[in-house]
Amino acid sequence: FLSYSDINTEKDTTMKNYKLILQYDGTRYSGWQKQGNTDNTIQAKLETIASKLTGVPTDVNGSGRTDAGVHAFGQVANFRCEESALPPRFLRSEETVTDLIRDYFNNALPMDVRVLSVSEAPARFHARLNAKEKHYRYVIDNAAVPDVFTRRYAARIPTEQEVRVSYDIEAMQRAANALIGEHDFKSFCDNRHMKKSTVRSIHDIRIVLQDDRITMDFYGNGFLYHMVRILVGTLLEVGSRKRSADDIPRILQALDRREAGFTAPAQGLFLVEVTY
């Protein structure tokens, strides 16, 4: 049996699961996922801070892997820790623990990465495994003269500044509509050695042209490596009349990356929201 002194000195071992919503400018990072040859990733920076916060090595799970140069309005992550591992001042403060955790991360992070909010999540919540829908947005600057102030956040296609393509947005939307539904998107995946299923469901694609800016919004239950960027490249080829909207079923059926369009640049892509 435990003695009275043992009871009083026994540490609280209540496990907490914290959900983070993040925003970042991915321009100078090597993507989300930590890598063995660099610590210049969003996940690596978060895990370094989380480990200092808890005093033990701490994993941070993300809702998905954004590529190098890709941005996020609403990336979701989570980490678990023993409540007793948090600094004692957190538990004594009049502020909420979640706000203190948010501020702790933001004080340590560079200014191009922000934790927008922290909330306590159910014990079994996992940022990636529990995600039901992801919303990605791709932005293209199609003005005669590119906007200096959005060059990191809008792709220029083609890259030569003096070239401007008149895209057929209606044809692009027709092609996009043919992509909606559950399909094997192997033709739109840049990982040739993908062993897992390449079947995904796209719920909606919306393409809008306004003031020489093309915005494409993609909603789906998951996306393969470079999938959104290849979809964008393929739709742009439809819009520039290099291929027909009627080619989409054939491309899907081919299950061959060579049949789809080019991979659009990273800087135009944003992870907007993850739905659970």
PDB file of C-alpha atoms in Angstrom, residues 88-254:
ATOM      1  CA  PRO A  88       4.347  24.671 -12.991  1.00  0.00           C
ATOM      2  CA  ARG A  89       3.590  28.335 -13.753  1.00  0.00           C
ATOM      3  CA  PHE A  90       1.157  27.195 -16.459  1.00  0.00           C
ATOM      4  CA  LEU A  91      -0.960  25.412 -13.869  1.00  0.00           C
ATOM      5  CA  ARG A  92      -0.847  28.337 -11.419  1.00  0.00           C
ATOM      6  CA  SER A  93      -1.618  31.068 -13.936  1.00  0.00           C
ATOM      7  CA  GLU A  94      -4.966  32.801 -14.211  1.00  0.00           C
ATOM      8  CA  GLU A  95      -4.677  32.423 -17.995  1.00  0.00           C
ATOM      9  CA  THR A  96      -5.851  29.222 -19.633  1.00  0.00           C
ATOM     10  CA  VAL A  97      -3.244  26.533 -20.181  1.00  0.00           C
ATOM     11  CA  THR A  98      -4.053  26.424 -23.898  1.00  0.00           C
ATOM     12  CA  ASP A  99      -3.422  30.158 -24.328  1.00  0.00           C
ATOM     13  CA  LEU A 100      -0.105  29.810 -22.474  1.00  0.00           C
ATOM     14  CA  ILE A 101       0.917  26.945 -24.751  1.00  0.00           C
ATOM     15  CA  ARG A 102      -0.016  29.026 -27.822  1.00  0.00           C
ATOM     16  CA  ASP A 103       2.061  31.958 -26.572  1.00  0.00           C
ATOM     17  CA  TYR A 104       4.983  29.676 -25.663  1.00  0.00           C
ATOM     18  CA  PHE A 105       5.146  28.375 -29.234  1.00  0.00           C
ATOM     19  CA  ASN A 106       4.763  31.817 -30.813  1.00  0.00           C
ATOM     20  CA  ASN A 107       7.485  33.331 -28.630  1.00  0.00           C
ATOM     21  CA  ALA A 108       9.894  30.661 -29.870  1.00  0.00           C
ATOM     22  CA  LEU A 109       8.806  30.431 -33.522  1.00  0.00           C
ATOM     23  CA  PRO A 110      10.042  32.689 -36.343  1.00  0.00           C
ATOM     24  CA  MET A 111       7.527  35.310 -37.436  1.00  0.00           C
ATOM     25  CA  ASP A 112       6.584  33.451 -40.633  1.00  0.00           C
ATOM     26  CA  VAL A 113       5.054  30.638 -38.562  1.00  0.00           C
ATOM     27  CA  ARG A 114       2.213  31.328 -36.109  1.00  0.00           C
ATOM     28  CA  VAL A 115       0.107  29.109 -33.870  1.00  0.00           C
ATOM     29  CA  LEU A 116      -3.344  30.658 -34.196  1.00  0.00           C
ATOM     30  CA  SER A 117      -4.998  28.600 -31.484  1.00  0.00           C
ATOM     31  CA  VAL A 118      -4.509  25.686 -29.104  1.00  0.00           C
ATOM     32  CA  SER A 119      -7.352  23.612 -27.708  1.00  0.00           C
ATOM     33  CA  GLU A 120      -7.617  20.437 -25.693  1.00  0.00           C
ATOM     34  CA  ALA A 121      -8.665  17.526 -27.923  1.00  0.00           C
ATOM     35  CA  PRO A 122     -10.097  14.081 -27.144  1.00  0.00           C
ATOM     36  CA  ALA A 123      -7.476  11.501 -26.224  1.00  0.00           C
ATOM     37  CA  ARG A 124      -7.830   9.616 -29.514  1.00  0.00           C
ATOM     38  CA  PHE A 125      -7.717  12.687 -31.772  1.00  0.00           C
ATOM     39  CA  HIS A 126      -5.001  12.526 -34.446  1.00  0.00           C
ATOM     40  CA  ALA A 127      -4.543  15.466 -36.830  1.00  0.00           C
ATOM     41  CA  ARG A 128      -3.959  13.272 -39.881  1.00  0.00           C
ATOM     42  CA  LEU A 129      -5.897  10.083 -39.211  1.00  0.00           C
ATOM     43  CA  ASN A 130      -9.120  11.858 -38.187  1.00  0.00           C
ATOM     44  CA  ALA A 131      -9.195  14.374 -41.064  1.00  0.00           C
ATOM     45  CA  LYS A 132     -12.351  14.088 -43.211  1.00  0.00           C
ATOM     46  CA  GLU A 133     -11.789  16.820 -45.803  1.00  0.00           C
ATOM     47  CA  LYS A 134      -8.970  19.119 -46.855  1.00  0.00           C
ATOM     48  CA  HIS A 135      -9.334  22.363 -48.740  1.00  0.00           C
ATOM     49  CA  TYR A 136      -6.423  23.531 -50.883  1.00  0.00           C
ATOM     50  CA  ARG A 137      -6.262  26.758 -52.879  1.00  0.00           C
ATOM     51  CA  TYR A 138      -4.013  27.535 -55.828  1.00  0.00           C
ATOM     52  CA  VAL A 139      -3.489  31.150 -56.940  1.00  0.00           C
ATOM     53  CA  ILE A 140      -2.137  32.328 -60.310  1.00  0.00           C
ATOM     54  CA  ASP A 141      -1.144  35.881 -61.167  1.00  0.00           C
ATOM     55  CA  ASN A 142      -2.073  36.256 -64.845  1.00  0.00           C
ATOM     56  CA  ALA A 143      -1.667  40.022 -65.142  1.00  0.00           C
ATOM     57  CA  ALA A 144       0.361  41.551 -67.980  1.00  0.00           C
ATOM     58  CA  VAL A 145       2.793  42.753 -65.311  1.00  0.00           C
ATOM     59  CA  PRO A 146       3.145  40.523 -62.229  1.00  0.00           C
ATOM     60  CA  ASP A 147       2.341  41.922 -58.807  1.00  0.00           C
ATOM     61  CA  VAL A 148       5.593  42.506 -56.912  1.00  0.00           C
ATOM     62  CA  PHE A 149       3.958  42.133 -53.505  1.00  0.00           C
ATOM     63  CA  THR A 150       2.308  38.757 -54.097  1.00  0.00           C
ATOM     64  CA  ARG A 151       5.095  37.026 -56.012  1.00  0.00           C
ATOM     65  CA  ARG A 152       5.667  34.590 -53.116  1.00  0.00           C
ATOM     66  CA  TYR A 153       1.978  33.718 -52.888  1.00  0.00           C
ATOM     67  CA  ALA A 154       0.808  33.517 -56.496  1.00  0.00           C
ATOM     68  CA  ALA A 155       2.374  31.481 -59.268  1.00  0.00           C
ATOM     69  CA  ARG A 156       3.396  32.998 -62.561  1.00  0.00           C
ATOM     70  CA  ILE A 157       2.687  30.584 -65.433  1.00  0.00           C
ATOM     71  CA  PRO A 158       4.507  30.580 -67.725  1.00  0.00           C
ATOM     72  CA  THR A 159       7.391  32.008 -65.731  1.00  0.00           C
ATOM     73  CA  GLU A 160       8.505  34.531 -68.363  1.00  0.00           C
ATOM     74  CA  GLN A 161       7.169  37.916 -67.254  1.00  0.00           C
ATOM     75  CA  GLU A 162       6.412  39.162 -70.753  1.00  0.00           C
ATOM     76  CA  VAL A 163       4.144  36.204 -71.579  1.00  0.00           C
ATOM     77  CA  ARG A 164       0.460  36.237 -70.673  1.00  0.00           C
ATOM     78  CA  VAL A 165      -1.935  33.415 -71.584  1.00  0.00           C
ATOM     79  CA  SER A 166      -5.645  33.968 -72.152  1.00  0.00           C
ATOM     80  CA  TYR A 167      -7.101  30.955 -70.322  1.00  0.00           C
ATOM     81  CA  ASP A 168     -10.449  29.397 -71.171  1.00  0.00           C
ATOM     82  CA  ILE A 169     -11.914  29.231 -67.675  1.00  0.00           C
ATOM     83  CA  GLU A 170     -15.110  27.537 -68.865  1.00  0.00           C
ATOM     84  CA  ALA A 171     -13.138  24.669 -70.422  1.00  0.00           C
ATOM     85  CA  MET A 172     -11.040  24.383 -67.264  1.00  0.00           C
ATOM     86  CA  GLN A 173     -14.175  24.070 -65.134  1.00  0.00           C
ATOM     87  CA  ARG A 174     -15.563  21.369 -67.437  1.00  0.00           C
ATOM     88  CA  ALA A 175     -12.327  19.431 -67.052  1.00  0.00           C
ATOM     89  CA  ALA A 176     -12.432  19.967 -63.278  1.00  0.00           C
ATOM     90  CA  ASN A 177     -15.977  18.606 -63.094  1.00  0.00           C
ATOM     91  CA  ALA A 178     -14.759  15.356 -64.683  1.00  0.00           C
ATOM     92  CA  LEU A 179     -12.306  14.952 -61.791  1.00  0.00           C
ATOM     93  CA  ILE A 180     -14.974  15.171 -59.091  1.00  0.00           C
ATOM     94  CA  GLY A 181     -15.839  11.897 -57.390  1.00  0.00           C
ATOM     95  CA  GLU A 182     -13.883   8.863 -56.265  1.00  0.00           C
ATOM     96  CA  HIS A 183     -11.128   7.905 -58.719  1.00  0.00           C
ATOM     97  CA  ASP A 184      -7.707   6.320 -58.828  1.00  0.00           C
ATOM     98  CA  PHE A 185      -5.516   9.418 -59.142  1.00  0.00           C
ATOM     99  CA  LYS A 186      -2.276   7.571 -59.866  1.00  0.00           C
ATOM    100  CA  SER A 187      -1.811   9.673 -63.029  1.00  0.00           C
ATOM    101  CA  PHE A 188      -1.738  12.742 -60.769  1.00  0.00           C
ATOM    102  CA  CYS A 189       0.868  11.468 -58.309  1.00  0.00           C
ATOM    103  CA  ASP A 190       4.603  12.203 -58.558  1.00  0.00           C
ATOM    104  CA  ASN A 191       5.557   9.252 -56.345  1.00  0.00           C
ATOM    105  CA  ARG A 192       6.242   6.456 -58.824  1.00  0.00           C
ATOM    106  CA  HIS A 193       6.967   4.003 -56.012  1.00  0.00           C
ATOM    107  CA  MET A 194       3.684   4.607 -54.177  1.00  0.00           C
ATOM    108  CA  LYS A 195       2.687   1.276 -52.610  1.00  0.00           C
ATOM    109  CA  LYS A 196      -0.473   2.428 -50.845  1.00  0.00           C
ATOM    110  CA  SER A 197      -3.808   3.033 -52.541  1.00  0.00           C
ATOM    111  CA  THR A 198      -3.940   6.016 -54.888  1.00  0.00           C
ATOM    112  CA  VAL A 199      -7.747   6.150 -54.769  1.00  0.00           C
ATOM    113  CA  ARG A 200      -9.055   9.453 -53.455  1.00  0.00           C
ATOM    114  CA  SER A 201     -12.348  11.398 -53.511  1.00  0.00           C
ATOM    115  CA  ILE A 202     -12.548  14.971 -54.745  1.00  0.00           C
ATOM    116  CA  HIS A 203     -15.739  16.600 -53.505  1.00  0.00           C
ATOM    117  CA  ASP A 204     -15.547  19.876 -55.411  1.00  0.00           C
ATOM    118  CA  ILE A 205     -13.292  22.058 -57.581  1.00  0.00           C
ATOM    119  CA  ARG A 206     -14.074  25.735 -58.120  1.00  0.00           C
ATOM    120  CA  ILE A 207     -12.210  27.940 -60.595  1.00  0.00           C
ATOM    121  CA  VAL A 208     -12.620  31.716 -60.585  1.00  0.00           C
ATOM    122  CA  LEU A 209     -10.999  34.439 -62.686  1.00  0.00           C
ATOM    123  CA  GLN A 210     -11.094  37.914 -61.171  1.00  0.00           C
ATOM    124  CA  ASP A 211      -8.889  40.907 -61.969  1.00  0.00           C
ATOM    125  CA  ASP A 212      -6.275  38.825 -63.804  1.00  0.00           C
ATOM    126  CA  ARG A 213      -6.022  36.412 -60.898  1.00  0.00           C
ATOM    127  CA  ILE A 214      -7.073  32.776 -61.233  1.00  0.00           C
ATOM    128  CA  THR A 215      -8.053  30.976 -58.042  1.00  0.00           C
ATOM    129  CA  MET A 216      -8.635  27.232 -57.940  1.00  0.00           C
ATOM    130  CA  ASP A 217     -10.143  25.646 -54.824  1.00  0.00           C
ATOM    131  CA  PHE A 218      -9.901  21.878 -54.307  1.00  0.00           C
ATOM    132  CA  TYR A 219     -11.913  19.965 -51.696  1.00  0.00           C
ATOM    133  CA  GLY A 220     -11.264  16.285 -51.057  1.00  0.00           C
ATOM    134  CA  ASN A 221     -10.739  13.562 -48.494  1.00  0.00           C
ATOM    135  CA  GLY A 222      -7.022  13.421 -49.191  1.00  0.00           C
ATOM    136  CA  PHE A 223      -4.382  14.315 -51.767  1.00  0.00           C
ATOM    137  CA  LEU A 224      -1.360  12.415 -53.087  1.00  0.00           C
ATOM    138  CA  TYR A 225       2.201  13.691 -53.460  1.00  0.00           C
ATOM    139  CA  HIS A 226       2.063  16.785 -55.719  1.00  0.00           C
ATOM    140  CA  MET A 227      -1.523  15.853 -56.651  1.00  0.00           C
ATOM    141  CA  VAL A 228      -3.013  19.349 -56.402  1.00  0.00           C
ATOM    142  CA  ARG A 229      -0.107  20.873 -58.309  1.00  0.00           C
ATOM    143  CA  ILE A 230      -0.426  18.293 -61.103  1.00  0.00           C
ATOM    144  CA  LEU A 231      -4.182  18.846 -61.251  1.00  0.00           C
ATOM    145  CA  VAL A 232      -3.508  22.578 -61.591  1.00  0.00           C
ATOM    146  CA  GLY A 233      -0.950  21.996 -64.348  1.00  0.00           C
ATOM    147  CA  THR A 234      -3.351  19.746 -66.241  1.00  0.00           C
ATOM    148  CA  LEU A 235      -6.248  22.182 -65.951  1.00  0.00           C
ATOM    149  CA  LEU A 236      -4.035  25.040 -67.101  1.00  0.00           C
ATOM    150  CA  GLU A 237      -3.087  23.014 -70.175  1.00  0.00           C
ATOM    151  CA  VAL A 238      -6.800  22.636 -70.870  1.00  0.00           C
ATOM    152  CA  GLY A 239      -7.277  26.361 -70.357  1.00  0.00           C
ATOM    153  CA  SER A 240      -4.415  27.197 -72.734  1.00  0.00           C
ATOM    154  CA  ARG A 241      -5.838  24.793 -75.347  1.00  0.00           C
ATOM    155  CA  LYS A 242      -2.911  22.363 -75.204  1.00  0.00           C
ATOM    156  CA  ARG A 243      -5.342  19.582 -74.351  1.00  0.00           C
ATOM    157  CA  SER A 244      -9.107  19.086 -74.247  1.00  0.00           C
ATOM    158  CA  ALA A 245     -11.427  18.850 -71.258  1.00  0.00           C
ATOM    159  CA  ASP A 246     -12.522  15.538 -72.779  1.00  0.00           C
ATOM    160  CA  ASP A 247      -9.031  14.131 -72.115  1.00  0.00           C
ATOM    161  CA  ILE A 248      -9.613  13.853 -68.358  1.00  0.00           C
ATOM    162  CA  PRO A 249     -11.312  10.407 -68.309  1.00  0.00           C
ATOM    163  CA  ARG A 250      -8.519   8.980 -70.454  1.00  0.00           C
ATOM    164  CA  ILE A 251      -5.848  10.454 -68.179  1.00  0.00           C
ATOM    165  CA  LEU A 252      -7.517   8.966 -65.113  1.00  0.00           C
ATOM    166  CA  GLN A 253      -7.831   5.546 -66.751  1.00  0.00           C
ATOM    167  CA  ALA A 254      -4.193   5.540 -67.884  1.00  0.00           C
TER     168      ALA A 254
END
